[in-house]
CSV table of C-alpha atoms in Angstrom, one decimal:
chain,number,residue,atom,x,y,z
A,1,MET,CA,-102.9,-53.4,118.2
A,2,LEU,CA,-103.5,-50.6,115.7
A,3,ALA,CA,-105.4,-48.4,118.2
A,4,SER,CA,-102.6,-48.6,120.8
A,5,GLN,CA,-100.1,-46.9,118.4
A,6,LYS,CA,-99.7,-43.1,118.0
A,7,GLN,CA,-102.6,-42.3,115.7
A,8,ASP,CA,-100.7,-39.6,113.8
A,9,SER,CA,-97.7,-41.8,113.1
A,10,ILE,CA,-97.3,-43.3,109.6
A,11,SER,CA,-98.6,-47.0,109.5
A,12,LEU,CA,-98.4,-47.7,105.8
A,13,LEU,CA,-96.4,-46.7,102.7
A,14,PHE,CA,-97.7,-47.7,99.3
A,15,GLU,CA,-97.8,-46.6,95.7
A,16,GLU,CA,-101.1,-45.5,94.2
A,17,GLY,CA,-101.5,-43.9,90.7
A,18,GLY,CA,-97.8,-43.7,90.3
A,19,GLU,CA,-97.3,-41.8,93.5
A,20,LYS,CA,-96.0,-42.7,96.9
A,21,LYS,CA,-98.7,-42.4,99.5
A,22,SER,CA,-99.1,-43.1,103.2
A,23,LEU,CA,-101.7,-43.7,105.9
A,24,THR,CA,-101.4,-42.9,109.5
A,25,TYR,CA,-102.5,-45.4,112.1
A,26,GLY,CA,-105.6,-43.4,112.7
A,27,GLU,CA,-106.3,-43.2,108.9
A,28,LEU,CA,-105.7,-47.0,108.6
A,29,ILE,CA,-108.3,-47.7,111.3
A,30,GLU,CA,-110.9,-45.5,109.5
A,31,ARG,CA,-110.2,-47.2,106.2
A,32,ILE,CA,-110.7,-50.6,107.8
A,33,ARG,CA,-114.0,-49.5,109.5
A,34,SER,CA,-115.3,-48.1,106.2
A,35,PHE,CA,-114.4,-51.2,104.1
A,36,PRO,CA,-117.6,-52.8,102.9
A,37,VAL,CA,-118.1,-56.1,104.6
A,38,GLU,CA,-120.8,-58.7,103.6
A,39,PRO,CA,-122.1,-61.3,106.1
A,40,HIS,CA,-120.9,-64.7,105.1
A,41,GLY,CA,-119.9,-67.9,106.8
A,42,CYS,CA,-116.3,-68.0,105.5
A,43,VAL,CA,-114.7,-65.5,103.2
A,44,GLY,CA,-111.8,-66.6,100.9
A,45,ILE,CA,-109.5,-63.6,100.4
A,46,PHE,CA,-106.9,-63.6,97.6
A,47,ALA,CA,-104.0,-62.1,99.5
A,48,ASP,CA,-102.1,-60.4,96.6
A,49,GLY,CA,-100.2,-58.0,98.8
A,50,THR,CA,-102.3,-55.0,97.7
A,51,LEU,CA,-103.7,-52.4,100.1
A,52,ALA,CA,-107.2,-53.6,99.2
A,53,SER,CA,-106.4,-57.2,100.2
A,54,LEU,CA,-104.8,-56.0,103.5
A,55,LEU,CA,-107.8,-53.8,104.3
A,56,ALA,CA,-110.2,-56.7,103.5
A,57,VAL,CA,-108.4,-59.1,105.9
A,58,PHE,CA,-108.5,-56.6,108.8
A,59,ALA,CA,-112.1,-55.5,108.0
A,60,TYR,CA,-113.6,-59.0,107.9
A,61,ALA,CA,-111.6,-60.1,111.0
A,62,SER,CA,-112.9,-57.0,112.8
A,63,LYS,CA,-116.5,-58.2,112.2
A,64,GLY,CA,-115.8,-61.7,113.5
A,65,ILE,CA,-116.2,-63.4,110.1
A,66,GLN,CA,-114.1,-66.4,109.3
A,67,ILE,CA,-111.4,-65.9,106.7
A,68,ALA,CA,-109.4,-68.3,104.5
A,69,LEU,CA,-106.2,-66.8,103.1
A,70,LEU,CA,-105.7,-67.8,99.4
A,71,SER,CA,-103.0,-67.2,96.9
A,72,PRO,CA,-103.9,-65.9,93.4
A,73,LEU,CA,-100.8,-67.7,92.1
A,74,ASP,CA,-101.9,-71.2,93.1
A,75,ASP,CA,-103.1,-73.7,90.5
A,76,PRO,CA,-106.9,-73.5,90.1
A,77,ARG,CA,-107.3,-77.2,91.1
A,78,VAL,CA,-105.5,-76.5,94.3
A,79,LEU,CA,-107.7,-73.5,95.0
A,80,VAL,CA,-110.8,-75.5,94.4
A,81,ARG,CA,-109.7,-78.0,97.1
A,82,GLN,CA,-108.8,-75.3,99.5
A,83,ILE,CA,-112.1,-73.4,99.0
A,84,GLN,CA,-114.1,-76.6,99.6
A,85,ALA,CA,-111.9,-77.7,102.5
A,86,ALA,CA,-112.3,-74.4,104.3
A,87,ASP,CA,-116.1,-74.0,103.7
A,88,VAL,CA,-115.5,-70.8,101.8
A,89,ASP,CA,-118.9,-69.4,100.5
A,90,PHE,CA,-117.7,-66.0,99.3
A,91,LEU,CA,-114.6,-64.8,97.4
A,92,LEU,CA,-112.7,-61.5,97.4
A,93,GLY,CA,-110.0,-60.8,94.8
A,94,PRO,CA,-109.3,-60.3,91.1
A,95,LYS,CA,-112.6,-60.4,89.3
A,96,PRO,CA,-111.7,-63.1,86.6
A,97,LEU,CA,-110.3,-65.4,89.4
A,98,VAL,CA,-113.3,-64.9,91.6
A,99,GLU,CA,-115.8,-65.5,88.8
A,100,GLY,CA,-114.0,-68.6,87.6
A,101,LEU,CA,-114.1,-70.2,91.0
A,102,GLN,CA,-117.8,-69.5,91.8
A,103,PRO,CA,-118.8,-73.2,91.1
A,104,ALA,CA,-116.4,-74.3,93.8
A,105,LEU,CA,-117.9,-72.3,96.7
A,106,SER,CA,-119.0,-74.5,99.6
A,107,LYS,CA,-122.5,-75.0,100.7
A,108,ARG,CA,-121.5,-76.3,104.1
A,109,SER,CA,-121.7,-74.2,107.2
A,110,PRO,CA,-118.3,-73.5,108.8
A,111,ILE,CA,-117.6,-75.4,112.0
A,112,THR,CA,-115.8,-72.4,113.6
A,113,SER,CA,-116.4,-68.6,113.4
A,114,GLY,CA,-114.2,-65.5,113.6
A,115,LYS,CA,-111.1,-67.5,112.8
A,116,MET,CA,-108.4,-67.2,110.2
A,117,LEU,CA,-107.4,-70.3,108.2
A,118,PHE,CA,-103.9,-70.5,106.8
A,119,PHE,CA,-103.0,-73.4,104.5
A,120,THR,CA,-99.6,-75.1,105.3
A,121,SER,CA,-97.2,-74.9,102.4
A,122,GLY,CA,-96.2,-78.0,100.4
A,123,THR,CA,-97.8,-80.3,98.0
A,124,THR,CA,-101.5,-81.0,98.1
A,125,SER,CA,-101.3,-84.3,100.0
A,126,SER,CA,-99.6,-82.5,103.0
A,127,ASN,CA,-101.6,-79.3,102.8
A,128,LYS,CA,-103.9,-78.6,105.7
A,129,ALA,CA,-106.0,-75.6,106.9
A,130,VAL,CA,-104.7,-74.4,110.2
A,131,ILE,CA,-107.1,-72.6,112.6
A,132,LEU,CA,-105.6,-69.4,114.0
A,133,SER,CA,-107.2,-66.5,115.8
A,134,GLU,CA,-106.5,-62.8,116.1
A,135,LYS,CA,-105.3,-63.5,119.6
A,136,SER,CA,-102.7,-66.1,118.5
A,137,LEU,CA,-101.4,-64.0,115.6
A,138,CYS,CA,-101.1,-60.9,117.8
A,139,ALA,CA,-99.3,-62.9,120.4
A,140,ALA,CA,-96.8,-64.2,117.8
A,141,ALA,CA,-96.3,-60.5,116.7
A,142,TYR,CA,-95.6,-59.5,120.3
A,143,ASN,CA,-93.0,-62.3,120.6
A,144,GLY,CA,-91.2,-60.9,117.6
A,145,SER,CA,-91.4,-57.3,118.7
A,146,TYR,CA,-90.2,-58.2,122.3
A,147,SER,CA,-87.1,-60.0,120.9
A,148,LEU,CA,-86.5,-57.7,117.9
A,149,PRO,CA,-88.1,-54.4,118.7
A,150,LEU,CA,-88.8,-51.8,116.0
A,151,SER,CA,-89.7,-48.1,116.5
A,152,GLU,CA,-91.8,-45.6,114.7
A,153,HIS,CA,-88.7,-44.5,112.8
A,154,ASP,CA,-88.3,-47.9,111.2
A,155,THR,CA,-89.7,-48.9,107.8
A,156,LEU,CA,-90.4,-52.6,107.4
A,157,TYR,CA,-90.5,-53.7,103.7
A,158,ALA,CA,-93.4,-56.2,103.3
A,159,CYS,CA,-92.9,-58.4,100.2
A,160,LEU,CA,-93.9,-61.8,101.5
A,161,PRO,CA,-97.4,-63.2,100.7
A,162,LEU,CA,-100.2,-62.4,103.2
A,163,ASN,CA,-101.5,-66.0,102.9
A,164,HIS,CA,-98.4,-67.4,104.5
A,165,VAL,CA,-98.3,-67.0,108.2
A,166,PHE,CA,-94.6,-66.0,108.2
A,167,GLY,CA,-95.4,-63.2,105.8
A,168,PHE,CA,-98.6,-62.1,107.6
A,169,VAL,CA,-97.0,-61.9,111.0
A,170,CYS,CA,-93.4,-60.9,110.2
A,171,SER,CA,-94.1,-58.6,107.2
A,172,TYR,CA,-97.1,-56.8,108.6
A,173,LEU,CA,-98.1,-57.5,112.3
A,174,TRP,CA,-94.5,-57.2,113.5
A,175,GLY,CA,-94.3,-53.7,112.2
A,176,PHE,CA,-97.8,-52.7,113.3
A,177,SER,CA,-97.2,-54.1,116.9
A,178,CYS,CA,-94.2,-51.7,117.2
A,179,GLY,CA,-95.8,-48.6,115.7
A,180,ALA,CA,-93.4,-48.8,112.7
A,181,LYS,CA,-94.1,-48.0,109.0
A,182,VAL,CA,-94.9,-51.0,106.8
A,183,ALA,CA,-94.0,-50.4,103.1
A,184,LEU,CA,-96.1,-52.5,100.7
A,185,CYS,CA,-94.3,-54.3,97.9
A,186,ARG,CA,-95.3,-52.8,94.5
A,187,GLY,CA,-95.3,-56.3,92.9
A,188,LEU,CA,-92.6,-58.9,92.3
A,189,LYS,CA,-91.2,-57.1,89.3
A,190,SER,CA,-90.5,-54.1,91.5
A,191,PHE,CA,-88.4,-56.1,93.9
A,192,PHE,CA,-85.4,-54.7,92.0
A,193,SER,CA,-86.3,-51.1,92.8
A,194,ASP,CA,-88.4,-51.2,96.0
A,195,PHE,CA,-85.4,-50.9,98.3
A,196,SER,CA,-84.3,-47.6,96.7
A,197,TYR,CA,-87.9,-46.5,96.5
A,198,TYR,CA,-88.9,-47.1,100.1
A,199,ARG,CA,-85.4,-47.0,101.8
A,200,PRO,CA,-86.5,-49.6,104.4
A,201,THR,CA,-84.5,-50.1,107.6
A,202,VAL,CA,-85.9,-53.7,108.0
A,203,ALA,CA,-87.1,-56.5,105.8
A,204,SER,CA,-88.5,-60.0,106.2
A,205,LEU,CA,-87.4,-62.3,103.5
A,206,VAL,CA,-87.3,-66.0,102.5
A,207,PRO,CA,-83.7,-67.3,101.7
A,208,GLN,CA,-84.3,-67.1,98.0
A,209,MET,CA,-85.1,-63.4,98.2
A,210,ALA,CA,-82.2,-62.8,100.5
A,211,SER,CA,-79.9,-64.4,98.0
A,212,PHE,CA,-81.3,-62.3,95.2
A,213,LEU,CA,-80.9,-59.1,97.3
A,214,CYS,CA,-77.3,-60.0,98.0
A,215,VAL,CA,-76.2,-61.1,94.6
A,216,HIS,CA,-77.6,-58.1,92.8
A,217,ARG,CA,-76.7,-55.7,95.6
A,218,LEU,CA,-80.2,-54.2,95.8
A,219,TYR,CA,-80.0,-53.2,99.5
A,220,ASN,CA,-80.1,-49.5,100.4
A,221,PRO,CA,-77.7,-47.9,102.9
A,222,GLU,CA,-80.5,-47.5,105.5
A,223,LEU,CA,-81.2,-51.3,105.6
A,224,GLY,CA,-79.9,-52.6,109.0
A,225,LEU,CA,-81.8,-55.8,109.7
A,226,ILE,CA,-83.1,-58.7,107.7
A,227,LEU,CA,-85.3,-61.4,109.3
A,228,ILE,CA,-85.0,-64.7,107.3
A,229,GLY,CA,-87.5,-67.5,107.7
A,230,ALA,CA,-89.0,-70.5,106.1
A,231,GLY,CA,-85.7,-72.2,105.2
A,232,ASP,CA,-81.9,-72.2,105.4
A,233,CYS,CA,-79.7,-69.6,103.8
A,234,PRO,CA,-76.3,-70.2,102.1
A,235,SER,CA,-73.3,-69.0,104.1
A,236,ASN,CA,-72.0,-66.9,101.2
A,237,VAL,CA,-75.2,-64.9,101.3
A,238,LEU,CA,-75.0,-64.4,105.0
A,239,ASN,CA,-71.3,-63.3,104.7
A,240,GLY,CA,-72.2,-60.9,101.8
A,241,LEU,CA,-75.0,-59.2,103.9
A,242,LYS,CA,-72.7,-59.0,106.9
A,243,SER,CA,-70.0,-57.3,104.8
A,244,ALA,CA,-72.6,-54.8,103.6
A,245,GLY,CA,-73.4,-53.9,107.3
A,246,VAL,CA,-76.7,-55.7,107.4
A,247,ARG,CA,-77.6,-57.8,110.4
A,248,VAL,CA,-79.3,-61.1,109.7
A,249,SER,CA,-81.7,-62.8,112.2
A,250,PHE,CA,-83.0,-66.3,111.5
A,251,GLY,CA,-86.5,-67.1,112.7
A,252,TYR,CA,-87.9,-70.6,113.4
A,253,GLY,CA,-91.7,-71.2,113.5
A,254,LEU,CA,-94.6,-73.0,111.9
A,255,THR,CA,-98.0,-72.2,110.6
A,256,GLU,CA,-99.3,-74.2,113.6
A,257,THR,CA,-97.6,-71.7,116.0
A,258,SER,CA,-98.9,-68.6,114.3
A,259,SER,CA,-95.3,-68.1,113.0
A,260,GLY,CA,-92.2,-67.5,115.2
A,261,VAL,CA,-91.1,-69.7,118.1
A,262,ALA,CA,-87.3,-68.7,118.2
A,263,LEU,CA,-85.1,-66.0,116.8
A,264,SER,CA,-81.4,-65.5,116.5
A,265,LEU,CA,-80.3,-62.4,118.4
A,266,GLY,CA,-76.5,-62.6,118.4
A,267,ASP,CA,-73.7,-62.9,115.9
A,268,ASP,CA,-74.5,-66.6,115.0
A,269,PRO,CA,-77.7,-66.6,113.0
A,270,TYR,CA,-78.1,-70.3,113.5
A,271,ALA,CA,-78.2,-70.0,117.3
A,272,MET,CA,-81.7,-69.0,118.3
A,273,SER,CA,-83.3,-67.8,121.5
A,274,VAL,CA,-86.7,-69.1,122.3
A,275,CYS,CA,-89.5,-66.5,122.3
A,276,THR,CA,-90.7,-65.2,125.6
A,277,ASP,CA,-94.1,-66.9,125.6
A,278,ASP,CA,-92.8,-70.3,124.4
A,279,ARG,CA,-91.0,-73.3,125.7
A,280,VAL,CA,-89.0,-75.8,123.6
A,281,LEU,CA,-88.5,-79.4,124.7
A,282,LEU,CA,-86.6,-82.1,122.9
A,283,SER,CA,-87.8,-85.7,122.7
A,284,GLU,CA,-85.4,-88.7,123.1
A,285,ASP,CA,-84.8,-88.8,119.3
A,286,GLY,CA,-84.2,-85.0,119.2
A,287,GLU,CA,-87.6,-83.9,117.9
A,288,ILE,CA,-88.6,-80.4,118.8
A,289,LEU,CA,-91.7,-80.3,121.0
A,290,LEU,CA,-93.4,-76.9,121.6
A,291,ASP,CA,-95.3,-75.6,124.5
A,292,CYS,CA,-96.7,-72.3,123.2
A,293,PRO,CA,-100.2,-71.8,124.6
A,294,THR,CA,-100.6,-68.2,123.4
A,295,CYS,CA,-99.6,-68.8,119.8
A,296,LEU,CA,-100.7,-72.4,119.2
A,297,MET,CA,-103.3,-73.3,116.6
A,298,GLU,CA,-106.7,-74.4,117.6
A,299,GLY,CA,-106.3,-77.5,115.3
A,300,TYR,CA,-106.5,-78.4,111.6
A,301,TYR,CA,-109.9,-77.5,110.2
A,302,ARG,CA,-112.2,-80.5,110.0
A,303,ASP,CA,-109.3,-82.9,110.6
A,304,GLU,CA,-109.5,-84.0,114.3
A,305,GLU,CA,-107.3,-87.0,113.6
A,306,SER,CA,-104.3,-85.0,112.3
A,307,THR,CA,-104.8,-82.5,115.2
A,308,LYS,CA,-104.6,-85.3,117.8
A,309,ALA,CA,-101.6,-86.6,116.1
A,310,ALA,CA,-99.8,-83.3,116.1
A,311,ILE,CA,-100.8,-82.0,119.6
A,312,VAL,CA,-100.1,-84.6,122.4
A,313,ASP,CA,-100.6,-83.6,126.0
A,314,GLY,CA,-100.6,-79.9,125.0
A,315,LEU,CA,-97.2,-80.2,123.1
A,316,LEU,CA,-96.9,-79.7,119.4
A,317,HIS,CA,-94.8,-82.4,117.7
A,318,THR,CA,-93.0,-80.4,115.0
A,319,GLY,CA,-91.2,-83.2,113.1
A,320,ASP,CA,-88.1,-81.0,113.2
A,321,LEU,CA,-84.9,-82.1,114.9
A,322,GLY,CA,-83.0,-79.7,117.2
A,323,LYS,CA,-80.3,-79.4,119.9
A,324,PHE,CA,-79.3,-76.9,122.5
A,325,ASP,CA,-75.8,-75.5,122.7
A,326,GLU,CA,-73.8,-74.8,125.9
A,327,LYS,CA,-75.5,-71.3,126.0
A,328,GLY,CA,-79.0,-72.8,125.9
A,329,LEU,CA,-79.6,-71.6,122.3
A,330,LEU,CA,-81.6,-73.7,119.9
A,331,HIS,CA,-80.1,-75.0,116.7
A,332,ILE,CA,-82.2,-76.7,114.0
A,333,ILE,CA,-80.4,-79.8,112.7
A,334,GLY,CA,-82.8,-81.4,110.3
A,335,ARG,CA,-86.3,-82.7,109.8
A,336,LYS,CA,-87.8,-85.8,111.2
A,337,LYS,CA,-90.7,-85.7,108.7
A,338,ASP,CA,-90.2,-86.5,105.1
A,339,VAL,CA,-90.4,-82.9,104.0
A,340,LEU,CA,-87.8,-80.8,102.3
A,341,VAL,CA,-87.9,-77.0,102.8
A,342,LEU,CA,-86.8,-75.2,99.7
A,343,GLY,CA,-85.1,-71.8,99.5
A,344,ASP,CA,-88.3,-70.0,98.5
A,345,GLY,CA,-90.1,-71.4,101.6
A,346,THR,CA,-92.2,-74.0,99.8
A,347,LYS,CA,-91.9,-77.7,100.7
A,348,ILE,CA,-91.6,-81.0,98.9
A,349,PHE,CA,-93.6,-83.9,100.4
A,350,LEU,CA,-91.1,-86.6,99.7
A,351,PRO,CA,-93.3,-89.7,99.6
A,352,GLU,CA,-95.4,-88.0,96.8
A,353,TYR,CA,-92.3,-86.5,95.1
A,354,GLU,CA,-90.2,-89.7,95.1
A,355,GLY,CA,-93.3,-91.7,94.0
A,356,ARG,CA,-93.7,-89.6,90.9
A,357,LEU,CA,-90.0,-89.7,90.2
A,358,SER,CA,-89.9,-93.5,90.5
A,359,SER,CA,-92.3,-93.7,87.5
A,360,TYR,CA,-89.7,-91.8,85.4
A,361,LEU,CA,-86.6,-93.8,86.6
A,362,GLY,CA,-88.2,-97.2,86.3
A,363,PRO,CA,-88.2,-100.1,88.8
A,364,ASP,CA,-85.5,-101.4,91.2
A,365,LYS,CA,-83.7,-98.1,91.4
A,366,ASP,CA,-82.0,-97.4,94.8
A,367,PHE,CA,-82.6,-93.7,95.0
A,368,ALA,CA,-83.5,-90.8,97.4
A,369,VAL,CA,-83.9,-87.1,97.2
A,370,THR,CA,-82.4,-84.5,99.6
A,371,LEU,CA,-81.0,-80.9,99.5
A,372,ASN,CA,-77.3,-80.1,98.9
A,373,LYS,CA,-75.4,-77.3,100.7
A,374,LYS,CA,-76.8,-74.7,98.3
A,375,GLY,CA,-80.4,-75.7,99.2
A,376,GLN,CA,-80.9,-77.3,95.7
A,377,VAL,CA,-82.8,-80.6,95.2
A,378,THR,CA,-80.3,-83.4,94.8
A,379,LEU,CA,-81.0,-86.9,93.5
A,380,CYS,CA,-78.8,-89.7,95.0
A,381,PHE,CA,-78.4,-93.1,93.5
A,382,GLY,CA,-77.1,-96.1,95.5
A,383,LYS,CA,-75.6,-99.4,94.1
A,384,SER,CA,-74.3,-97.4,91.1
A,385,LYS,CA,-71.6,-98.4,88.7
A,386,LEU,CA,-69.6,-96.7,86.0
A,387,GLY,CA,-71.8,-95.8,83.1
A,388,ASP,CA,-75.0,-95.5,85.0
A,389,ASN,CA,-76.9,-92.5,83.6
A,390,CYS,CA,-80.5,-91.4,84.2
A,391,ALA,CA,-80.1,-88.0,82.7
A,392,ASN,CA,-83.0,-88.3,80.2
A,393,ALA,CA,-85.4,-89.6,82.8
A,394,VAL,CA,-84.4,-86.7,85.2
A,395,LEU,CA,-84.9,-84.2,82.4
A,396,SER,CA,-88.4,-85.4,81.6
A,397,PHE,CA,-89.3,-85.4,85.3
A,398,ASN,CA,-88.0,-81.8,85.8
A,399,GLU,CA,-90.2,-80.7,83.0
A,400,SER,CA,-93.2,-81.8,85.0
A,401,CYS,CA,-92.1,-79.8,88.1
A,402,PRO,CA,-92.2,-76.1,89.2
A,403,ARG,CA,-88.8,-74.6,88.7
A,404,SER,CA,-87.9,-74.4,92.4
A,405,GLN,CA,-88.7,-78.2,92.8
A,406,ARG,CA,-86.5,-79.4,89.9
A,407,ILE,CA,-83.5,-81.7,90.5
A,408,ALA,CA,-80.4,-79.6,90.2
A,409,GLU,CA,-77.8,-82.2,90.9
A,410,THR,CA,-77.4,-86.0,90.6
A,411,CYS,CA,-74.9,-88.1,92.6
A,412,TYR,CA,-74.0,-91.7,92.3
A,413,PHE,CA,-72.7,-93.9,95.1
A,414,PRO,CA,-71.3,-97.4,94.7
A,415,ASP,CA,-72.8,-98.7,97.9
A,416,PRO,CA,-76.5,-99.0,98.8
A,417,LEU,CA,-78.1,-95.9,100.3
A,418,PRO,CA,-78.3,-96.0,104.1
A,419,ARG,CA,-81.7,-97.2,105.3
A,420,THR,CA,-83.4,-98.3,108.5
A,421,GLN,CA,-84.5,-102.0,109.1
A,422,THR,CA,-87.9,-101.1,107.8
A,423,GLY,CA,-86.4,-99.8,104.6
A,424,LYS,CA,-86.8,-96.0,105.2
A,425,ILE,CA,-83.9,-93.8,104.0
A,426,LYS,CA,-81.6,-92.3,106.6
A,427,ARG,CA,-81.7,-88.9,105.1
A,428,TRP,CA,-79.3,-87.2,107.5
A,429,GLN,CA,-76.8,-89.9,107.0
A,430,LEU,CA,-77.2,-89.3,103.3
A,431,LEU,CA,-76.4,-85.7,103.9
A,432,ASP,CA,-73.1,-86.7,105.6
A,433,MET,CA,-72.3,-88.8,102.5
A,434,LEU,CA,-72.9,-85.8,100.3
A,435,ASN,CA,-70.8,-83.5,102.4
A,436,ASP,CA,-67.9,-86.0,102.5
């Protein structure tokens, strides 16, 4: 991918020593080739968005060494589980973090080689290591570049984490596959000033970042396109960006499909065209089934049972619900699985979340959790009467949660919450109740 671009064109923009610097595609290839690579079974790379971490990923991949992408912001207990689950025997990243996790290194030999392992987002009970390859990741980047082509004159602002497949493909590989310039974020604190510093024409963002960009009017005049993925985006943000002359494209994809499957290309950001190498089918209950042979994962690492449950007769069962409009465009209408996708792209695994919440609320409470129109976590109570108040319990529960996963709104309904015959909550009917 890198070698096929004009070798004297700029590939990367970054800050070093307080100065803005760049690398051509030819120079980037040389930096990758000269990066010191040690022979190991599986290397865990802390993908902190720096030039060093990006070079490490490409260098180890070029030598056919298995890589597990890790986040330096994750809880150490989560990192220990991920390191052991992926058979990581060597770590690259910030020295204190690497030294502290040495006892967690695996002594097992990897069952695959030359692959990249991306962990699905969400809580630990739903977190799996997905086996992807250079081929599948480059195919996904090609899908994006075919539908939303960039040029060598474009600057793609890369601020999403490398260890998330949406960030890896849509903040980096998308730009590289088009021969564009990729501008490396100078750190989360620099998000305020990066748009005026780099003057990007394109950016890939999660909804929370897009909202922040819009509210604080951080966008530069050259910014013409924002690709939003990993969750829904409030309509006021979309309208604000549109009024500023910024086109918004929504992307739909999964870690299991190496990122994007469908992109919105017209005026309606919710109406998406399926990418050129993929095919979308709908089951009888509306679940999205994907036939994407070039981008599909090889499976979940050391989890054959989950792999067989997810891929049936070559089709990936996504757990998402969708429909096609009269133009044949795909619309995402909800989730079949008990997972809530938050505005920052992380996910709440509802059985675990509601199980913990139940211990705070006490027994015999008819409750369920969903998202409101603003994408905030909302707690709904059924069989409620005047005077019911669980504010103290909710406050205590919120103190135990990361900020993005805290309950923002509580609603009380006089009737029981809608459930199936087996007692499972009808969450999409619950959304209708909230909207009414």
